[in-house]
């Protein structure tokens, strides 16, 4: 429990509705996606602006009260695990897209903006935000920066650190700092990569400028099914060795396929030991040649089936299955726990 004096001081910064102390309110914040470890925080604070974040951190620093920043809580590393003696600082109310600059190909957003919402806002300009973690529909950009998130397209477009221009954040002392800048090369020490992946241990992120990428003219997903995981791995090496840089390249084993297919109905072959999803993109005139090349490489390395998703709906369905793998695995585990097999 927070001492009454500290709670009263927090009440001078935030409205009462933004300070959660009852167990039924704080329990949903006891872990992130890594549910193996749980700690219930003393309180959950929900500021709405940077000035409130500054005031909270100054107060907690003076009281030597641990602060753990939190986004959507979809991470799998325990980065949002509370300290039992501290508070959770949730950035859930920082949900504004501040600016989209189609000429500079950038978007400036608050940390609580969902990853997918950036691409949706940039779509009218034929731009998108490339990093797309499995939790893309729910995870926030502040959490992505803190965890240096990747996604199925990171092979070609890089991780979060490669797609961020500037990060504005607040230190535990309440000092506001900025990493990077609007230009590709900013003066001073290059500390942008330091804040990306720091899991909230260095500063609380309050604003992010991300790089937007032009949408490709066309994209296709190639599904290749193998009767051996080793063969699938050899095909991956051969594709990269041929000088092809797929926009996305992912593998699913038999166990994952069997968990995902009944849930998403993507059309994965259930008898395969491994499935490769290979996305190629570029000019419409060049894609047929790439399709044929990827097809030939996969068959040369033992693919029993190669299928090309030409329609956008089919392509999205194939990737939806891969992105749903973690969630469906958890669902399968829960069902197994509730319905154990009889000996």
PDB file of C-alpha atoms in Angstrom, residues 73-339:
ATOM      1  CA  UNK A  73       1.078  -5.267 -21.994  1.00  0.00           C
ATOM      2  CA  UNK A  74       1.439  -7.560 -25.022  1.00  0.00           C
ATOM      3  CA  UNK A  75       5.206  -8.062 -24.629  1.00  0.00           C
ATOM      4  CA  UNK A  76       6.650 -11.486 -23.899  1.00  0.00           C
ATOM      5  CA  UNK A  77       9.826 -10.479 -22.061  1.00  0.00           C
ATOM      6  CA  UNK A  78       8.390  -9.354 -18.725  1.00  0.00           C
ATOM      7  CA  UNK A  79       9.290  -5.756 -19.539  1.00  0.00           C
ATOM      8  CA  UNK A  80       6.066  -4.516 -17.926  1.00  0.00           C
ATOM      9  CA  UNK A  81       6.279  -6.750 -14.844  1.00  0.00           C
ATOM     10  CA  UNK A  82       5.465  -4.554 -11.813  1.00  0.00           C
ATOM     11  CA  UNK A  83       7.706  -4.057  -8.809  1.00  0.00           C
ATOM     12  CA  UNK A  84       5.845  -5.233  -5.716  1.00  0.00           C
ATOM     13  CA  UNK A  85       6.954  -2.078  -3.888  1.00  0.00           C
ATOM     14  CA  UNK A  86       6.248   0.297  -6.747  1.00  0.00           C
ATOM     15  CA  UNK A  87       3.677   1.632  -9.181  1.00  0.00           C
ATOM     16  CA  UNK A  88       2.736   1.042 -12.808  1.00  0.00           C
ATOM     17  CA  UNK A  89       2.795   4.108 -15.040  1.00  0.00           C
ATOM     18  CA  UNK A  90       0.410   3.307 -17.874  1.00  0.00           C
ATOM     19  CA  UNK A  91       0.660   5.330 -21.087  1.00  0.00           C
ATOM     20  CA  UNK A  92      -2.688   3.996 -22.332  1.00  0.00           C
ATOM     21  CA  UNK A  93      -4.216   7.492 -22.560  1.00  0.00           C
ATOM     22  CA  UNK A  94      -1.471   8.802 -24.882  1.00  0.00           C
ATOM     23  CA  UNK A  95      -3.432   7.821 -27.987  1.00  0.00           C
ATOM     24  CA  UNK A  96      -3.055  10.740 -30.421  1.00  0.00           C
ATOM     25  CA  UNK A  97      -1.482  10.651 -33.864  1.00  0.00           C
ATOM     26  CA  UNK A  98       0.092  14.105 -33.824  1.00  0.00           C
ATOM     27  CA  UNK A  99       1.196  14.425 -37.451  1.00  0.00           C
ATOM     28  CA  UNK A 100       1.571  12.528 -40.723  1.00  0.00           C
ATOM     29  CA  UNK A 101       4.128  14.028 -43.131  1.00  0.00           C
ATOM     30  CA  UNK A 102       3.762  12.261 -46.510  1.00  0.00           C
ATOM     31  CA  UNK A 103       6.644  14.216 -48.048  1.00  0.00           C
ATOM     32  CA  UNK A 104       9.156  13.394 -45.319  1.00  0.00           C
ATOM     33  CA  UNK A 105       7.559   9.923 -44.926  1.00  0.00           C
ATOM     34  CA  UNK A 106       7.210  10.256 -41.155  1.00  0.00           C
ATOM     35  CA  UNK A 107       4.509  10.004 -38.521  1.00  0.00           C
ATOM     36  CA  UNK A 108       4.681  11.622 -35.092  1.00  0.00           C
ATOM     37  CA  UNK A 109       2.606   9.785 -32.517  1.00  0.00           C
ATOM     38  CA  UNK A 110       2.076   9.410 -28.802  1.00  0.00           C
ATOM     39  CA  UNK A 111       3.264   6.142 -27.227  1.00  0.00           C
ATOM     40  CA  UNK A 112      -0.217   4.704 -26.668  1.00  0.00           C
ATOM     41  CA  UNK A 113      -1.041   4.668 -30.397  1.00  0.00           C
ATOM     42  CA  UNK A 114      -1.489   1.124 -31.705  1.00  0.00           C
ATOM     43  CA  UNK A 115       1.044  -0.164 -34.214  1.00  0.00           C
ATOM     44  CA  UNK A 116      -1.614  -0.944 -36.823  1.00  0.00           C
ATOM     45  CA  UNK A 117      -3.270   2.468 -36.376  1.00  0.00           C
ATOM     46  CA  UNK A 118      -0.149   4.154 -37.793  1.00  0.00           C
ATOM     47  CA  UNK A 119      -0.375   2.188 -41.035  1.00  0.00           C
ATOM     48  CA  UNK A 120      -4.111   2.847 -41.208  1.00  0.00           C
ATOM     49  CA  UNK A 121      -3.546   6.595 -40.842  1.00  0.00           C
ATOM     50  CA  UNK A 122      -0.763   6.568 -43.455  1.00  0.00           C
ATOM     51  CA  UNK A 123      -2.661   4.401 -45.971  1.00  0.00           C
ATOM     52  CA  UNK A 124      -4.284   7.339 -47.850  1.00  0.00           C
ATOM     53  CA  UNK A 125      -0.741   8.473 -48.731  1.00  0.00           C
ATOM     54  CA  UNK A 126       0.254   4.977 -49.951  1.00  0.00           C
ATOM     55  CA  UNK A 127       2.603   4.625 -46.977  1.00  0.00           C
ATOM     56  CA  UNK A 128       2.801   2.149 -44.103  1.00  0.00           C
ATOM     57  CA  UNK A 129       4.755   1.491 -40.913  1.00  0.00           C
ATOM     58  CA  UNK A 130       6.857  -1.596 -41.611  1.00  0.00           C
ATOM     59  CA  UNK A 131       7.495  -3.345 -38.236  1.00  0.00           C
ATOM     60  CA  UNK A 132       4.492  -5.593 -37.629  1.00  0.00           C
ATOM     61  CA  UNK A 133       4.711  -7.778 -34.498  1.00  0.00           C
ATOM     62  CA  UNK A 134       2.246 -10.623 -34.037  1.00  0.00           C
ATOM     63  CA  UNK A 135       0.311  -8.400 -31.624  1.00  0.00           C
ATOM     64  CA  UNK A 136       0.179  -5.605 -34.229  1.00  0.00           C
ATOM     65  CA  UNK A 137      -3.553  -5.038 -33.778  1.00  0.00           C
ATOM     66  CA  UNK A 138      -3.133  -4.312 -30.052  1.00  0.00           C
ATOM     67  CA  UNK A 139       0.493  -3.422 -29.228  1.00  0.00           C
ATOM     68  CA  UNK A 140       1.478   0.239 -28.890  1.00  0.00           C
ATOM     69  CA  UNK A 141       4.335   2.121 -30.500  1.00  0.00           C
ATOM     70  CA  UNK A 142       5.788   3.085 -27.115  1.00  0.00           C
ATOM     71  CA  UNK A 143       6.000  -0.582 -26.168  1.00  0.00           C
ATOM     72  CA  UNK A 144       7.449  -1.388 -29.590  1.00  0.00           C
ATOM     73  CA  UNK A 145      10.260   1.104 -29.016  1.00  0.00           C
ATOM     74  CA  UNK A 146      10.866  -0.164 -25.481  1.00  0.00           C
ATOM     75  CA  UNK A 147      11.067  -3.764 -26.703  1.00  0.00           C
ATOM     76  CA  UNK A 148      12.628  -3.037 -30.123  1.00  0.00           C
ATOM     77  CA  UNK A 149       9.863  -5.127 -31.694  1.00  0.00           C
ATOM     78  CA  UNK A 150      10.197  -6.803 -35.057  1.00  0.00           C
ATOM     79  CA  UNK A 151       7.591  -8.790 -36.946  1.00  0.00           C
ATOM     80  CA  UNK A 152       7.228 -10.864 -40.082  1.00  0.00           C
ATOM     81  CA  UNK A 153       8.564  -8.062 -42.303  1.00  0.00           C
ATOM     82  CA  UNK A 154      11.699  -7.307 -40.282  1.00  0.00           C
ATOM     83  CA  UNK A 155      13.910  -9.363 -42.626  1.00  0.00           C
ATOM     84  CA  UNK A 156      13.626  -6.679 -45.311  1.00  0.00           C
ATOM     85  CA  UNK A 157      12.608  -3.578 -43.375  1.00  0.00           C
ATOM     86  CA  UNK A 158      14.400  -4.057 -40.066  1.00  0.00           C
ATOM     87  CA  UNK A 159      13.323  -3.824 -36.430  1.00  0.00           C
ATOM     88  CA  UNK A 160      11.767  -0.859 -34.649  1.00  0.00           C
ATOM     89  CA  UNK A 161      15.207   0.724 -34.154  1.00  0.00           C
ATOM     90  CA  UNK A 162      15.611   0.902 -37.941  1.00  0.00           C
ATOM     91  CA  UNK A 163      12.238   2.618 -38.371  1.00  0.00           C
ATOM     92  CA  UNK A 164      12.351   5.324 -35.690  1.00  0.00           C
ATOM     93  CA  UNK A 165      13.661   8.847 -36.258  1.00  0.00           C
ATOM     94  CA  UNK A 166      13.116  10.540 -32.907  1.00  0.00           C
ATOM     95  CA  UNK A 167      12.032   9.591 -29.384  1.00  0.00           C
ATOM     96  CA  UNK A 168      10.973  12.081 -26.724  1.00  0.00           C
ATOM     97  CA  UNK A 169      11.087  10.740 -23.172  1.00  0.00           C
ATOM     98  CA  UNK A 170      11.230  11.652 -19.483  1.00  0.00           C
ATOM     99  CA  UNK A 171      13.987  10.507 -17.130  1.00  0.00           C
ATOM    100  CA  UNK A 172      13.205   9.355 -13.584  1.00  0.00           C
ATOM    101  CA  UNK A 173      14.408  12.787 -12.392  1.00  0.00           C
ATOM    102  CA  UNK A 174      11.669  14.436 -14.458  1.00  0.00           C
ATOM    103  CA  UNK A 175      14.045  15.788 -17.092  1.00  0.00           C
ATOM    104  CA  UNK A 176      12.667  15.718 -20.652  1.00  0.00           C
ATOM    105  CA  UNK A 177      15.143  14.397 -23.222  1.00  0.00           C
ATOM    106  CA  UNK A 178      15.101  13.679 -26.947  1.00  0.00           C
ATOM    107  CA  UNK A 179      16.943  10.972 -28.844  1.00  0.00           C
ATOM    108  CA  UNK A 180      17.528  11.275 -32.596  1.00  0.00           C
ATOM    109  CA  UNK A 181      15.811  13.957 -34.665  1.00  0.00           C
ATOM    110  CA  UNK A 182      13.862  14.726 -37.802  1.00  0.00           C
ATOM    111  CA  UNK A 183      16.985  14.537 -39.979  1.00  0.00           C
ATOM    112  CA  UNK A 184      18.614  11.242 -40.896  1.00  0.00           C
ATOM    113  CA  UNK A 185      21.752  12.313 -39.023  1.00  0.00           C
ATOM    114  CA  UNK A 186      21.343  14.425 -35.889  1.00  0.00           C
ATOM    115  CA  UNK A 187      24.058  16.337 -34.012  1.00  0.00           C
ATOM    116  CA  UNK A 188      25.396  14.986 -30.741  1.00  0.00           C
ATOM    117  CA  UNK A 189      25.707  11.442 -29.464  1.00  0.00           C
ATOM    118  CA  UNK A 190      23.690   8.835 -31.356  1.00  0.00           C
ATOM    119  CA  UNK A 191      21.677   7.422 -28.447  1.00  0.00           C
ATOM    120  CA  UNK A 192      18.542   6.487 -30.369  1.00  0.00           C
ATOM    121  CA  UNK A 193      19.530   2.824 -30.527  1.00  0.00           C
ATOM    122  CA  UNK A 194      20.122   2.900 -26.781  1.00  0.00           C
ATOM    123  CA  UNK A 195      16.529   3.807 -25.920  1.00  0.00           C
ATOM    124  CA  UNK A 196      15.144   1.236 -28.410  1.00  0.00           C
ATOM    125  CA  UNK A 197      15.004  -2.060 -26.565  1.00  0.00           C
ATOM    126  CA  UNK A 198      15.724  -0.537 -23.140  1.00  0.00           C
ATOM    127  CA  UNK A 199      12.390  -1.915 -21.791  1.00  0.00           C
ATOM    128  CA  UNK A 200      11.571   1.302 -19.960  1.00  0.00           C
ATOM    129  CA  UNK A 201      14.667   1.091 -17.749  1.00  0.00           C
ATOM    130  CA  UNK A 202      16.158   4.368 -19.009  1.00  0.00           C
ATOM    131  CA  UNK A 203      13.206   6.684 -19.584  1.00  0.00           C
ATOM    132  CA  UNK A 204       9.439   6.903 -20.041  1.00  0.00           C
ATOM    133  CA  UNK A 205       8.573   7.483 -23.713  1.00  0.00           C
ATOM    134  CA  UNK A 206       6.073  10.269 -24.390  1.00  0.00           C
ATOM    135  CA  UNK A 207       6.399  10.842 -28.159  1.00  0.00           C
ATOM    136  CA  UNK A 208       7.811   8.968 -31.146  1.00  0.00           C
ATOM    137  CA  UNK A 209       8.540   9.951 -34.728  1.00  0.00           C
ATOM    138  CA  UNK A 210       8.592   6.877 -36.970  1.00  0.00           C
ATOM    139  CA  UNK A 211       9.679   6.364 -40.542  1.00  0.00           C
ATOM    140  CA  UNK A 212       6.952   5.472 -43.034  1.00  0.00           C
ATOM    141  CA  UNK A 213       7.630   3.253 -46.039  1.00  0.00           C
ATOM    142  CA  UNK A 214       6.018   3.493 -49.501  1.00  0.00           C
ATOM    143  CA  UNK A 215       3.661   0.620 -50.187  1.00  0.00           C
ATOM    144  CA  UNK A 216       4.960  -1.833 -52.799  1.00  0.00           C
ATOM    145  CA  UNK A 217       3.111  -1.948 -56.087  1.00  0.00           C
ATOM    146  CA  UNK A 218       2.214  -5.592 -55.526  1.00  0.00           C
ATOM    147  CA  UNK A 219       2.912  -8.372 -53.014  1.00  0.00           C
ATOM    148  CA  UNK A 220       2.376 -12.114 -53.002  1.00  0.00           C
ATOM    149  CA  UNK A 221       2.803 -14.807 -50.396  1.00  0.00           C
ATOM    150  CA  UNK A 222       4.273 -18.154 -51.373  1.00  0.00           C
ATOM    151  CA  UNK A 223       3.388 -21.149 -49.184  1.00  0.00           C
ATOM    152  CA  UNK A 224       5.807 -24.068 -49.363  1.00  0.00           C
ATOM    153  CA  UNK A 225       5.087 -27.304 -47.467  1.00  0.00           C
ATOM    154  CA  UNK A 226       7.836 -29.752 -46.470  1.00  0.00           C
ATOM    155  CA  UNK A 227       7.907 -33.218 -44.900  1.00  0.00           C
ATOM    156  CA  UNK A 228      11.029 -32.296 -42.925  1.00  0.00           C
ATOM    157  CA  UNK A 229      11.972 -29.161 -40.964  1.00  0.00           C
ATOM    158  CA  UNK A 230      15.606 -29.553 -42.069  1.00  0.00           C
ATOM    159  CA  UNK A 231      14.569 -29.362 -45.724  1.00  0.00           C
ATOM    160  CA  UNK A 232      12.588 -26.186 -45.005  1.00  0.00           C
ATOM    161  CA  UNK A 233      15.628 -24.667 -43.315  1.00  0.00           C
ATOM    162  CA  UNK A 234      17.808 -25.535 -46.302  1.00  0.00           C
ATOM    163  CA  UNK A 235      15.271 -23.834 -48.599  1.00  0.00           C
ATOM    164  CA  UNK A 236      15.482 -20.667 -46.498  1.00  0.00           C
ATOM    165  CA  UNK A 237      19.282 -20.614 -46.852  1.00  0.00           C
ATOM    166  CA  UNK A 238      18.995 -21.189 -50.603  1.00  0.00           C
ATOM    167  CA  UNK A 239      16.494 -18.349 -51.063  1.00  0.00           C
ATOM    168  CA  UNK A 240      18.754 -15.872 -49.276  1.00  0.00           C
ATOM    169  CA  UNK A 241      21.785 -17.314 -51.072  1.00  0.00           C
ATOM    170  CA  UNK A 242      20.102 -16.629 -54.410  1.00  0.00           C
ATOM    171  CA  UNK A 243      20.061 -12.913 -53.568  1.00  0.00           C
ATOM    172  CA  UNK A 244      16.325 -12.763 -52.863  1.00  0.00           C
ATOM    173  CA  UNK A 245      15.344 -10.605 -49.890  1.00  0.00           C
ATOM    174  CA  UNK A 246      11.735 -11.503 -49.117  1.00  0.00           C
ATOM    175  CA  UNK A 247       9.565  -8.900 -47.428  1.00  0.00           C
ATOM    176  CA  UNK A 248       8.610 -11.680 -44.998  1.00  0.00           C
ATOM    177  CA  UNK A 249       9.955 -15.166 -44.398  1.00  0.00           C
ATOM    178  CA  UNK A 250       8.537 -17.325 -41.598  1.00  0.00           C
ATOM    179  CA  UNK A 251       8.401 -21.018 -40.703  1.00  0.00           C
ATOM    180  CA  UNK A 252       5.732 -22.973 -38.812  1.00  0.00           C
ATOM    181  CA  UNK A 253       6.192 -26.546 -37.613  1.00  0.00           C
ATOM    182  CA  UNK A 254       3.548 -29.276 -37.545  1.00  0.00           C
ATOM    183  CA  UNK A 255       2.469 -28.561 -33.968  1.00  0.00           C
ATOM    184  CA  UNK A 256       1.918 -24.865 -34.719  1.00  0.00           C
ATOM    185  CA  UNK A 257       0.063 -25.633 -37.938  1.00  0.00           C
ATOM    186  CA  UNK A 258      -2.291 -28.020 -36.158  1.00  0.00           C
ATOM    187  CA  UNK A 259      -3.020 -25.384 -33.508  1.00  0.00           C
ATOM    188  CA  UNK A 260      -3.547 -22.496 -35.935  1.00  0.00           C
ATOM    189  CA  UNK A 261      -5.459 -24.022 -38.858  1.00  0.00           C
ATOM    190  CA  UNK A 262      -8.703 -24.901 -36.982  1.00  0.00           C
ATOM    191  CA  UNK A 263      -8.772 -21.344 -35.676  1.00  0.00           C
ATOM    192  CA  UNK A 264      -7.993 -19.231 -38.793  1.00  0.00           C
ATOM    193  CA  UNK A 265      -8.829 -21.668 -41.650  1.00  0.00           C
ATOM    194  CA  UNK A 266      -5.948 -20.320 -43.737  1.00  0.00           C
ATOM    195  CA  UNK A 267      -5.609 -23.523 -45.760  1.00  0.00           C
ATOM    196  CA  UNK A 268      -2.324 -24.773 -44.293  1.00  0.00           C
ATOM    197  CA  UNK A 269      -1.578 -28.423 -45.186  1.00  0.00           C
ATOM    198  CA  UNK A 270      -2.095 -30.365 -41.950  1.00  0.00           C
ATOM    199  CA  UNK A 271       0.158 -33.250 -43.041  1.00  0.00           C
ATOM    200  CA  UNK A 272       3.244 -31.032 -43.463  1.00  0.00           C
ATOM    201  CA  UNK A 273       6.088 -31.148 -40.943  1.00  0.00           C
ATOM    202  CA  UNK A 274       6.963 -27.544 -41.771  1.00  0.00           C
ATOM    203  CA  UNK A 275       5.484 -24.697 -43.777  1.00  0.00           C
ATOM    204  CA  UNK A 276       7.375 -21.694 -45.115  1.00  0.00           C
ATOM    205  CA  UNK A 277       5.584 -18.401 -45.787  1.00  0.00           C
ATOM    206  CA  UNK A 278       7.629 -16.339 -48.219  1.00  0.00           C
ATOM    207  CA  UNK A 279       6.415 -12.895 -49.219  1.00  0.00           C
ATOM    208  CA  UNK A 280       7.829 -11.270 -52.335  1.00  0.00           C
ATOM    209  CA  UNK A 281       6.953  -7.755 -53.385  1.00  0.00           C
ATOM    210  CA  UNK A 282       7.845  -5.133 -55.944  1.00  0.00           C
ATOM    211  CA  UNK A 283       6.747  -4.157 -59.430  1.00  0.00           C
ATOM    212  CA  UNK A 284       3.937  -6.208 -60.952  1.00  0.00           C
ATOM    213  CA  UNK A 285       6.102  -6.917 -63.990  1.00  0.00           C
ATOM    214  CA  UNK A 286       8.891  -8.500 -61.904  1.00  0.00           C
ATOM    215  CA  UNK A 287       6.845 -10.567 -59.454  1.00  0.00           C
ATOM    216  CA  UNK A 288       6.077 -13.527 -61.778  1.00  0.00           C
ATOM    217  CA  UNK A 289       9.803 -14.114 -62.236  1.00  0.00           C
ATOM    218  CA  UNK A 290      10.381 -13.989 -58.466  1.00  0.00           C
ATOM    219  CA  UNK A 291       7.461 -16.374 -57.903  1.00  0.00           C
ATOM    220  CA  UNK A 292       8.936 -18.898 -60.315  1.00  0.00           C
ATOM    221  CA  UNK A 293      12.396 -18.590 -58.777  1.00  0.00           C
ATOM    222  CA  UNK A 294      11.141 -19.115 -55.215  1.00  0.00           C
ATOM    223  CA  UNK A 295       8.955 -21.999 -56.398  1.00  0.00           C
ATOM    224  CA  UNK A 296      11.921 -23.693 -58.114  1.00  0.00           C
ATOM    225  CA  UNK A 297      14.207 -23.274 -55.076  1.00  0.00           C
ATOM    226  CA  UNK A 298      11.626 -24.716 -52.680  1.00  0.00           C
ATOM    227  CA  UNK A 299      10.890 -27.713 -54.921  1.00  0.00           C
ATOM    228  CA  UNK A 300      14.615 -28.321 -55.405  1.00  0.00           C
ATOM    229  CA  UNK A 301      14.931 -28.616 -51.637  1.00  0.00           C
ATOM    230  CA  UNK A 302      12.099 -31.074 -51.242  1.00  0.00           C
ATOM    231  CA  UNK A 303       8.887 -29.037 -51.033  1.00  0.00           C
ATOM    232  CA  UNK A 304       5.916 -31.353 -51.447  1.00  0.00           C
ATOM    233  CA  UNK A 305       3.603 -28.445 -52.273  1.00  0.00           C
ATOM    234  CA  UNK A 306       4.107 -24.847 -53.362  1.00  0.00           C
ATOM    235  CA  UNK A 307       1.160 -22.487 -53.531  1.00  0.00           C
ATOM    236  CA  UNK A 308       1.152 -18.797 -54.499  1.00  0.00           C
ATOM    237  CA  UNK A 309      -1.450 -16.472 -52.986  1.00  0.00           C
ATOM    238  CA  UNK A 310      -2.230 -13.985 -55.757  1.00  0.00           C
ATOM    239  CA  UNK A 311      -5.361 -12.534 -54.138  1.00  0.00           C
ATOM    240  CA  UNK A 312      -4.863 -10.047 -51.318  1.00  0.00           C
ATOM    241  CA  UNK A 313      -7.452 -11.813 -49.147  1.00  0.00           C
ATOM    242  CA  UNK A 314      -5.596 -15.109 -49.400  1.00  0.00           C
ATOM    243  CA  UNK A 315      -2.254 -13.436 -48.665  1.00  0.00           C
ATOM    244  CA  UNK A 316      -3.668 -11.758 -45.576  1.00  0.00           C
ATOM    245  CA  UNK A 317      -5.207 -15.049 -44.404  1.00  0.00           C
ATOM    246  CA  UNK A 318      -1.851 -16.838 -44.619  1.00  0.00           C
ATOM    247  CA  UNK A 319      -0.132 -14.153 -42.549  1.00  0.00           C
ATOM    248  CA  UNK A 320      -3.021 -13.963 -40.097  1.00  0.00           C
ATOM    249  CA  UNK A 321      -2.423 -17.598 -39.262  1.00  0.00           C
ATOM    250  CA  UNK A 322       1.242 -16.981 -38.540  1.00  0.00           C
ATOM    251  CA  UNK A 323       0.495 -13.917 -36.409  1.00  0.00           C
ATOM    252  CA  UNK A 324      -2.154 -15.835 -34.474  1.00  0.00           C
ATOM    253  CA  UNK A 325       0.273 -18.650 -33.609  1.00  0.00           C
ATOM    254  CA  UNK A 326       1.055 -17.463 -30.093  1.00  0.00           C
ATOM    255  CA  UNK A 327      -2.564 -16.769 -29.198  1.00  0.00           C
ATOM    256  CA  UNK A 328      -3.852 -20.064 -30.556  1.00  0.00           C
ATOM    257  CA  UNK A 329      -1.073 -21.964 -28.769  1.00  0.00           C
ATOM    258  CA  UNK A 330      -2.208 -20.347 -25.521  1.00  0.00           C
ATOM    259  CA  UNK A 331      -5.811 -21.220 -26.325  1.00  0.00           C
ATOM    260  CA  UNK A 332      -4.819 -24.849 -26.984  1.00  0.00           C
ATOM    261  CA  UNK A 333      -2.906 -24.991 -23.693  1.00  0.00           C
ATOM    262  CA  UNK A 334      -5.912 -23.624 -21.786  1.00  0.00           C
ATOM    263  CA  UNK A 335      -8.195 -26.204 -23.348  1.00  0.00           C
ATOM    264  CA  UNK A 336      -5.740 -28.956 -22.490  1.00  0.00           C
ATOM    265  CA  UNK A 337      -5.634 -27.797 -18.874  1.00  0.00           C
ATOM    266  CA  UNK A 338      -9.431 -27.738 -18.623  1.00  0.00           C
ATOM    267  CA  UNK A 339      -9.888 -31.042 -20.454  1.00  0.00           C
TER     268      UNK A 339
END
